[in-house]
Amino acid sequence: MSELTRIPAPDGVAAAAQYSHVVMGTGRFVAIAGQLPLDERGRPVGEGDPAAQARQVFENLRRCLAAAGATFDDVVKLTYFVTDMAHMPAIRAARAEHMPDDRLPAASAVRVAGLIRPEFLLEVEAFAVVAE
């Protein structure tokens, strides 16, 4: 795990409740492509169920991070792409299963008109910094 510094609210910036404004560290940079709610055989998971989709997406992120020798503790940035912002509580709940509130990364949430397939409600990409 890398040594990361999180700054939840820099001077003059309003504090965020669900992310850190700044996360910095030194080490090897890891970029994880946007993960979709697909199981290991490429089948969609949780059609119409944002909670099930979010759990699968975070499991896929965990597996991708592990392949890079990283964990969720190394994540410095998450980007959420959602078809409906009403899905954010389900995404936050899935994230909470992997990341404690005192180790939240920087984050962005983007509402999109659609994803690569109509049954997908969300996609999440991650950036991590791993100690060398």
JSON list of C-alpha atoms in Angstrom, two decimals:
[
{"chain": "A", "resi": 1, "resn": "MET", "atom": "CA", "xyz": [0.00, 0.00, 0.00]},
{"chain": "A", "resi": 2, "resn": "SER", "atom": "CA", "xyz": [1.26, 3.46, -0.82]},
{"chain": "A", "resi": 3, "resn": "GLU", "atom": "CA", "xyz": [1.37, 6.33, 1.62]},
{"chain": "A", "resi": 4, "resn": "LEU", "atom": "CA", "xyz": [-1.50, 8.57, 0.56]},
{"chain": "A", "resi": 5, "resn": "THR", "atom": "CA", "xyz": [-2.46, 11.96, 1.91]},
{"chain": "A", "resi": 6, "resn": "ARG", "atom": "CA", "xyz": [-6.13, 12.90, 1.77]},
{"chain": "A", "resi": 7, "resn": "ILE", "atom": "CA", "xyz": [-7.29, 16.50, 2.01]},
{"chain": "A", "resi": 8, "resn": "PRO", "atom": "CA", "xyz": [-11.06, 16.46, 2.45]},
{"chain": "A", "resi": 9, "resn": "ALA", "atom": "CA", "xyz": [-11.45, 20.25, 2.38]},
{"chain": "A", "resi": 10, "resn": "PRO", "atom": "CA", "xyz": [-8.60, 22.50, 1.19]},
{"chain": "A", "resi": 11, "resn": "ASP", "atom": "CA", "xyz": [-8.67, 26.08, 2.50]},
{"chain": "A", "resi": 12, "resn": "GLY", "atom": "CA", "xyz": [-11.51, 27.97, 0.87]},
{"chain": "A", "resi": 13, "resn": "VAL", "atom": "CA", "xyz": [-13.24, 24.85, -0.52]},
{"chain": "A", "resi": 14, "resn": "ALA", "atom": "CA", "xyz": [-16.44, 23.53, 1.03]},
{"chain": "A", "resi": 15, "resn": "ALA", "atom": "CA", "xyz": [-16.06, 20.10, 2.64]},
{"chain": "A", "resi": 16, "resn": "ALA", "atom": "CA", "xyz": [-17.47, 17.16, 0.70]},
{"chain": "A", "resi": 17, "resn": "ALA", "atom": "CA", "xyz": [-19.50, 14.50, 2.46]},
{"chain": "A", "resi": 18, "resn": "GLN", "atom": "CA", "xyz": [-18.76, 11.52, 0.21]},
{"chain": "A", "resi": 19, "resn": "TYR", "atom": "CA", "xyz": [-15.23, 12.07, -1.15]},
{"chain": "A", "resi": 20, "resn": "SER", "atom": "CA", "xyz": [-11.91, 13.81, -0.59]},
{"chain": "A", "resi": 21, "resn": "HIS", "atom": "CA", "xyz": [-11.16, 16.88, -2.70]},
{"chain": "A", "resi": 22, "resn": "VAL", "atom": "CA", "xyz": [-7.46, 15.99, -2.95]},
{"chain": "A", "resi": 23, "resn": "VAL", "atom": "CA", "xyz": [-5.59, 12.70, -2.67]},
{"chain": "A", "resi": 24, "resn": "MET", "atom": "CA", "xyz": [-1.86, 12.52, -3.34]},
{"chain": "A", "resi": 25, "resn": "GLY", "atom": "CA", "xyz": [0.92, 10.00, -3.00]},
{"chain": "A", "resi": 26, "resn": "THR", "atom": "CA", "xyz": [4.06, 8.65, -4.58]},
{"chain": "A", "resi": 27, "resn": "GLY", "atom": "CA", "xyz": [4.48, 5.31, -6.28]},
{"chain": "A", "resi": 28, "resn": "ARG", "atom": "CA", "xyz": [3.32, 3.38, -9.34]},
{"chain": "A", "resi": 29, "resn": "PHE", "atom": "CA", "xyz": [0.23, 4.80, -11.08]},
{"chain": "A", "resi": 30, "resn": "VAL", "atom": "CA", "xyz": [-2.53, 2.30, -11.90]},
{"chain": "A", "resi": 31, "resn": "ALA", "atom": "CA", "xyz": [-5.50, 3.11, -14.15]},
{"chain": "A", "resi": 32, "resn": "ILE", "atom": "CA", "xyz": [-8.51, 0.78, -14.06]},
{"chain": "A", "resi": 33, "resn": "ALA", "atom": "CA", "xyz": [-10.86, 1.00, -17.02]},
{"chain": "A", "resi": 34, "resn": "GLY", "atom": "CA", "xyz": [-14.52, 1.63, -16.38]},
{"chain": "A", "resi": 35, "resn": "GLN", "atom": "CA", "xyz": [-16.02, -1.53, -14.94]},
{"chain": "A", "resi": 36, "resn": "LEU", "atom": "CA", "xyz": [-19.50, -2.66, -15.87]},
{"chain": "A", "resi": 37, "resn": "PRO", "atom": "CA", "xyz": [-21.87, -5.02, -14.03]},
{"chain": "A", "resi": 38, "resn": "LEU", "atom": "CA", "xyz": [-20.67, -8.16, -15.79]},
{"chain": "A", "resi": 39, "resn": "ASP", "atom": "CA", "xyz": [-19.81, -11.46, -14.12]},
{"chain": "A", "resi": 40, "resn": "GLU", "atom": "CA", "xyz": [-16.61, -13.41, -14.87]},
{"chain": "A", "resi": 41, "resn": "ARG", "atom": "CA", "xyz": [-18.26, -14.98, -17.94]},
{"chain": "A", "resi": 42, "resn": "GLY", "atom": "CA", "xyz": [-19.33, -11.62, -19.37]},
{"chain": "A", "resi": 43, "resn": "ARG", "atom": "CA", "xyz": [-23.00, -11.96, -18.42]},
{"chain": "A", "resi": 44, "resn": "PRO", "atom": "CA", "xyz": [-24.92, -8.91, -17.13]},
{"chain": "A", "resi": 45, "resn": "VAL", "atom": "CA", "xyz": [-25.68, -8.89, -13.40]},
{"chain": "A", "resi": 46, "resn": "GLY", "atom": "CA", "xyz": [-28.67, -7.25, -11.73]},
{"chain": "A", "resi": 47, "resn": "GLU", "atom": "CA", "xyz": [-30.71, -5.99, -14.64]},
{"chain": "A", "resi": 48, "resn": "GLY", "atom": "CA", "xyz": [-32.82, -3.10, -13.31]},
{"chain": "A", "resi": 49, "resn": "ASP", "atom": "CA", "xyz": [-31.19, -3.36, -9.86]},
{"chain": "A", "resi": 50, "resn": "PRO", "atom": "CA", "xyz": [-28.63, -0.60, -9.18]},
{"chain": "A", "resi": 51, "resn": "ALA", "atom": "CA", "xyz": [-27.53, -2.18, -5.87]},
{"chain": "A", "resi": 52, "resn": "ALA", "atom": "CA", "xyz": [-26.72, -5.54, -7.48]},
{"chain": "A", "resi": 53, "resn": "GLN", "atom": "CA", "xyz": [-24.98, -3.80, -10.36]},
{"chain": "A", "resi": 54, "resn": "ALA", "atom": "CA", "xyz": [-22.93, -1.63, -7.99]},
{"chain": "A", "resi": 55, "resn": "ARG", "atom": "CA", "xyz": [-21.84, -4.67, -5.95]},
{"chain": "A", "resi": 56, "resn": "GLN", "atom": "CA", "xyz": [-20.69, -6.43, -9.13]},
{"chain": "A", "resi": 57, "resn": "VAL", "atom": "CA", "xyz": [-18.86, -3.35, -10.39]},
{"chain": "A", "resi": 58, "resn": "PHE", "atom": "CA", "xyz": [-16.97, -2.97, -7.10]},
{"chain": "A", "resi": 59, "resn": "GLU", "atom": "CA", "xyz": [-16.10, -6.68, -7.13]},
{"chain": "A", "resi": 60, "resn": "ASN", "atom": "CA", "xyz": [-14.74, -6.24, -10.65]},
{"chain": "A", "resi": 61, "resn": "LEU", "atom": "CA", "xyz": [-12.75, -3.20, -9.50]},
{"chain": "A", "resi": 62, "resn": "ARG", "atom": "CA", "xyz": [-11.36, -5.25, -6.59]},
{"chain": "A", "resi": 63, "resn": "ARG", "atom": "CA", "xyz": [-10.22, -7.98, -8.99]},
{"chain": "A", "resi": 64, "resn": "CYS", "atom": "CA", "xyz": [-8.64, -5.47, -11.37]},
{"chain": "A", "resi": 65, "resn": "LEU", "atom": "CA", "xyz": [-6.83, -3.72, -8.52]},
{"chain": "A", "resi": 66, "resn": "ALA", "atom": "CA", "xyz": [-5.55, -7.08, -7.24]},
{"chain": "A", "resi": 67, "resn": "ALA", "atom": "CA", "xyz": [-4.21, -7.91, -10.72]},
{"chain": "A", "resi": 68, "resn": "ALA", "atom": "CA", "xyz": [-2.15, -4.71, -10.49]},
{"chain": "A", "resi": 69, "resn": "GLY", "atom": "CA", "xyz": [-0.93, -5.50, -6.97]},
{"chain": "A", "resi": 70, "resn": "ALA", "atom": "CA", "xyz": [-3.23, -2.86, -5.49]},
{"chain": "A", "resi": 71, "resn": "THR", "atom": "CA", "xyz": [-6.18, -2.68, -3.10]},
{"chain": "A", "resi": 72, "resn": "PHE", "atom": "CA", "xyz": [-8.94, -0.17, -2.48]},
{"chain": "A", "resi": 73, "resn": "ASP", "atom": "CA", "xyz": [-6.62, 1.48, 0.06]},
{"chain": "A", "resi": 74, "resn": "ASP", "atom": "CA", "xyz": [-4.47, 2.57, -2.91]},
{"chain": "A", "resi": 75, "resn": "VAL", "atom": "CA", "xyz": [-7.33, 4.20, -4.86]},
{"chain": "A", "resi": 76, "resn": "VAL", "atom": "CA", "xyz": [-6.92, 7.95, -5.27]},
{"chain": "A", "resi": 77, "resn": "LYS", "atom": "CA", "xyz": [-9.82, 8.66, -7.68]},
{"chain": "A", "resi": 78, "resn": "LEU", "atom": "CA", "xyz": [-13.13, 7.10, -8.66]},
{"chain": "A", "resi": 79, "resn": "THR", "atom": "CA", "xyz": [-15.32, 8.28, -11.52]},
{"chain": "A", "resi": 80, "resn": "TYR", "atom": "CA", "xyz": [-18.94, 7.18, -11.53]},
{"chain": "A", "resi": 81, "resn": "PHE", "atom": "CA", "xyz": [-20.95, 7.17, -14.75]},
{"chain": "A", "resi": 82, "resn": "VAL", "atom": "CA", "xyz": [-24.65, 6.72, -13.97]},
{"chain": "A", "resi": 83, "resn": "THR", "atom": "CA", "xyz": [-27.81, 6.82, -16.03]},
{"chain": "A", "resi": 84, "resn": "ASP", "atom": "CA", "xyz": [-29.75, 8.21, -13.05]},
{"chain": "A", "resi": 85, "resn": "MET", "atom": "CA", "xyz": [-28.32, 10.07, -10.04]},
{"chain": "A", "resi": 86, "resn": "ALA", "atom": "CA", "xyz": [-30.90, 8.23, -7.92]},
{"chain": "A", "resi": 87, "resn": "HIS", "atom": "CA", "xyz": [-28.50, 5.23, -8.18]},
{"chain": "A", "resi": 88, "resn": "MET", "atom": "CA", "xyz": [-25.79, 7.02, -6.15]},
{"chain": "A", "resi": 89, "resn": "PRO", "atom": "CA", "xyz": [-26.94, 5.73, -2.72]},
{"chain": "A", "resi": 90, "resn": "ALA", "atom": "CA", "xyz": [-26.61, 2.14, -4.01]},
{"chain": "A", "resi": 91, "resn": "ILE", "atom": "CA", "xyz": [-23.16, 2.94, -5.37]},
{"chain": "A", "resi": 92, "resn": "ARG", "atom": "CA", "xyz": [-22.09, 4.53, -2.08]},
{"chain": "A", "resi": 93, "resn": "ALA", "atom": "CA", "xyz": [-23.33, 1.46, -0.18]},
{"chain": "A", "resi": 94, "resn": "ALA", "atom": "CA", "xyz": [-21.29, -0.86, -2.43]},
{"chain": "A", "resi": 95, "resn": "ARG", "atom": "CA", "xyz": [-18.26, 1.40, -2.07]},
{"chain": "A", "resi": 96, "resn": "ALA", "atom": "CA", "xyz": [-18.65, 1.36, 1.73]},
{"chain": "A", "resi": 97, "resn": "GLU", "atom": "CA", "xyz": [-18.22, -2.43, 1.68]},
{"chain": "A", "resi": 98, "resn": "HIS", "atom": "CA", "xyz": [-14.68, -1.85, 0.34]},
{"chain": "A", "resi": 99, "resn": "MET", "atom": "CA", "xyz": [-13.62, 1.63, 1.51]},
{"chain": "A", "resi": 100, "resn": "PRO", "atom": "CA", "xyz": [-14.02, 3.14, 4.98]},
{"chain": "A", "resi": 101, "resn": "ASP", "atom": "CA", "xyz": [-15.24, 6.71, 5.29]},
{"chain": "A", "resi": 102, "resn": "ASP", "atom": "CA", "xyz": [-11.86, 7.90, 6.56]},
{"chain": "A", "resi": 103, "resn": "ARG", "atom": "CA", "xyz": [-10.08, 6.67, 3.40]},
{"chain": "A", "resi": 104, "resn": "LEU", "atom": "CA", "xyz": [-12.32, 8.06, 0.66]},
{"chain": "A", "resi": 105, "resn": "PRO", "atom": "CA", "xyz": [-10.71, 8.93, -2.67]},
{"chain": "A", "resi": 106, "resn": "ALA", "atom": "CA", "xyz": [-11.33, 11.95, -4.83]},
{"chain": "A", "resi": 107, "resn": "ALA", "atom": "CA", "xyz": [-14.43, 11.33, -6.93]},
{"chain": "A", "resi": 108, "resn": "SER", "atom": "CA", "xyz": [-16.60, 12.59, -9.76]},
{"chain": "A", "resi": 109, "resn": "ALA", "atom": "CA", "xyz": [-20.12, 11.53, -10.67]},
{"chain": "A", "resi": 110, "resn": "VAL", "atom": "CA", "xyz": [-21.36, 12.04, -14.21]},
{"chain": "A", "resi": 111, "resn": "ARG", "atom": "CA", "xyz": [-24.93, 11.46, -15.36]},
{"chain": "A", "resi": 112, "resn": "VAL", "atom": "CA", "xyz": [-24.94, 9.96, -18.83]},
{"chain": "A", "resi": 113, "resn": "ALA", "atom": "CA", "xyz": [-27.73, 9.40, -21.33]},
{"chain": "A", "resi": 114, "resn": "GLY", "atom": "CA", "xyz": [-26.72, 5.74, -21.64]},
{"chain": "A", "resi": 115, "resn": "LEU", "atom": "CA", "xyz": [-23.90, 3.24, -21.42]},
{"chain": "A", "resi": 116, "resn": "ILE", "atom": "CA", "xyz": [-22.61, 0.66, -23.90]},
{"chain": "A", "resi": 117, "resn": "ARG", "atom": "CA", "xyz": [-25.70, -1.55, -23.34]},
{"chain": "A", "resi": 118, "resn": "PRO", "atom": "CA", "xyz": [-29.15, -0.37, -22.27]},
{"chain": "A", "resi": 119, "resn": "GLU", "atom": "CA", "xyz": [-29.36, -2.71, -19.24]},
{"chain": "A", "resi": 120, "resn": "PHE", "atom": "CA", "xyz": [-26.29, -1.13, -17.63]},
{"chain": "A", "resi": 121, "resn": "LEU", "atom": "CA", "xyz": [-27.15, 1.52, -15.05]},
{"chain": "A", "resi": 122, "resn": "LEU", "atom": "CA", "xyz": [-23.62, 2.41, -14.00]},
{"chain": "A", "resi": 123, "resn": "GLU", "atom": "CA", "xyz": [-19.92, 2.16, -14.75]},
{"chain": "A", "resi": 124, "resn": "VAL", "atom": "CA", "xyz": [-17.03, 3.02, -12.43]},
{"chain": "A", "resi": 125, "resn": "GLU", "atom": "CA", "xyz": [-13.37, 3.67, -13.24]},
{"chain": "A", "resi": 126, "resn": "ALA", "atom": "CA", "xyz": [-10.53, 3.95, -10.74]},
{"chain": "A", "resi": 127, "resn": "PHE", "atom": "CA", "xyz": [-7.06, 5.38, -10.44]},
{"chain": "A", "resi": 128, "resn": "ALA", "atom": "CA", "xyz": [-4.64, 4.13, -7.79]},
{"chain": "A", "resi": 129, "resn": "VAL", "atom": "CA", "xyz": [-1.09, 4.83, -6.60]},
{"chain": "A", "resi": 130, "resn": "VAL", "atom": "CA", "xyz": [0.83, 1.79, -5.35]},
{"chain": "A", "resi": 131, "resn": "ALA", "atom": "CA", "xyz": [4.06, 1.97, -3.33]},
{"chain": "A", "resi": 132, "resn": "GLU", "atom": "CA", "xyz": [7.08, 0.65, -5.20]}
]
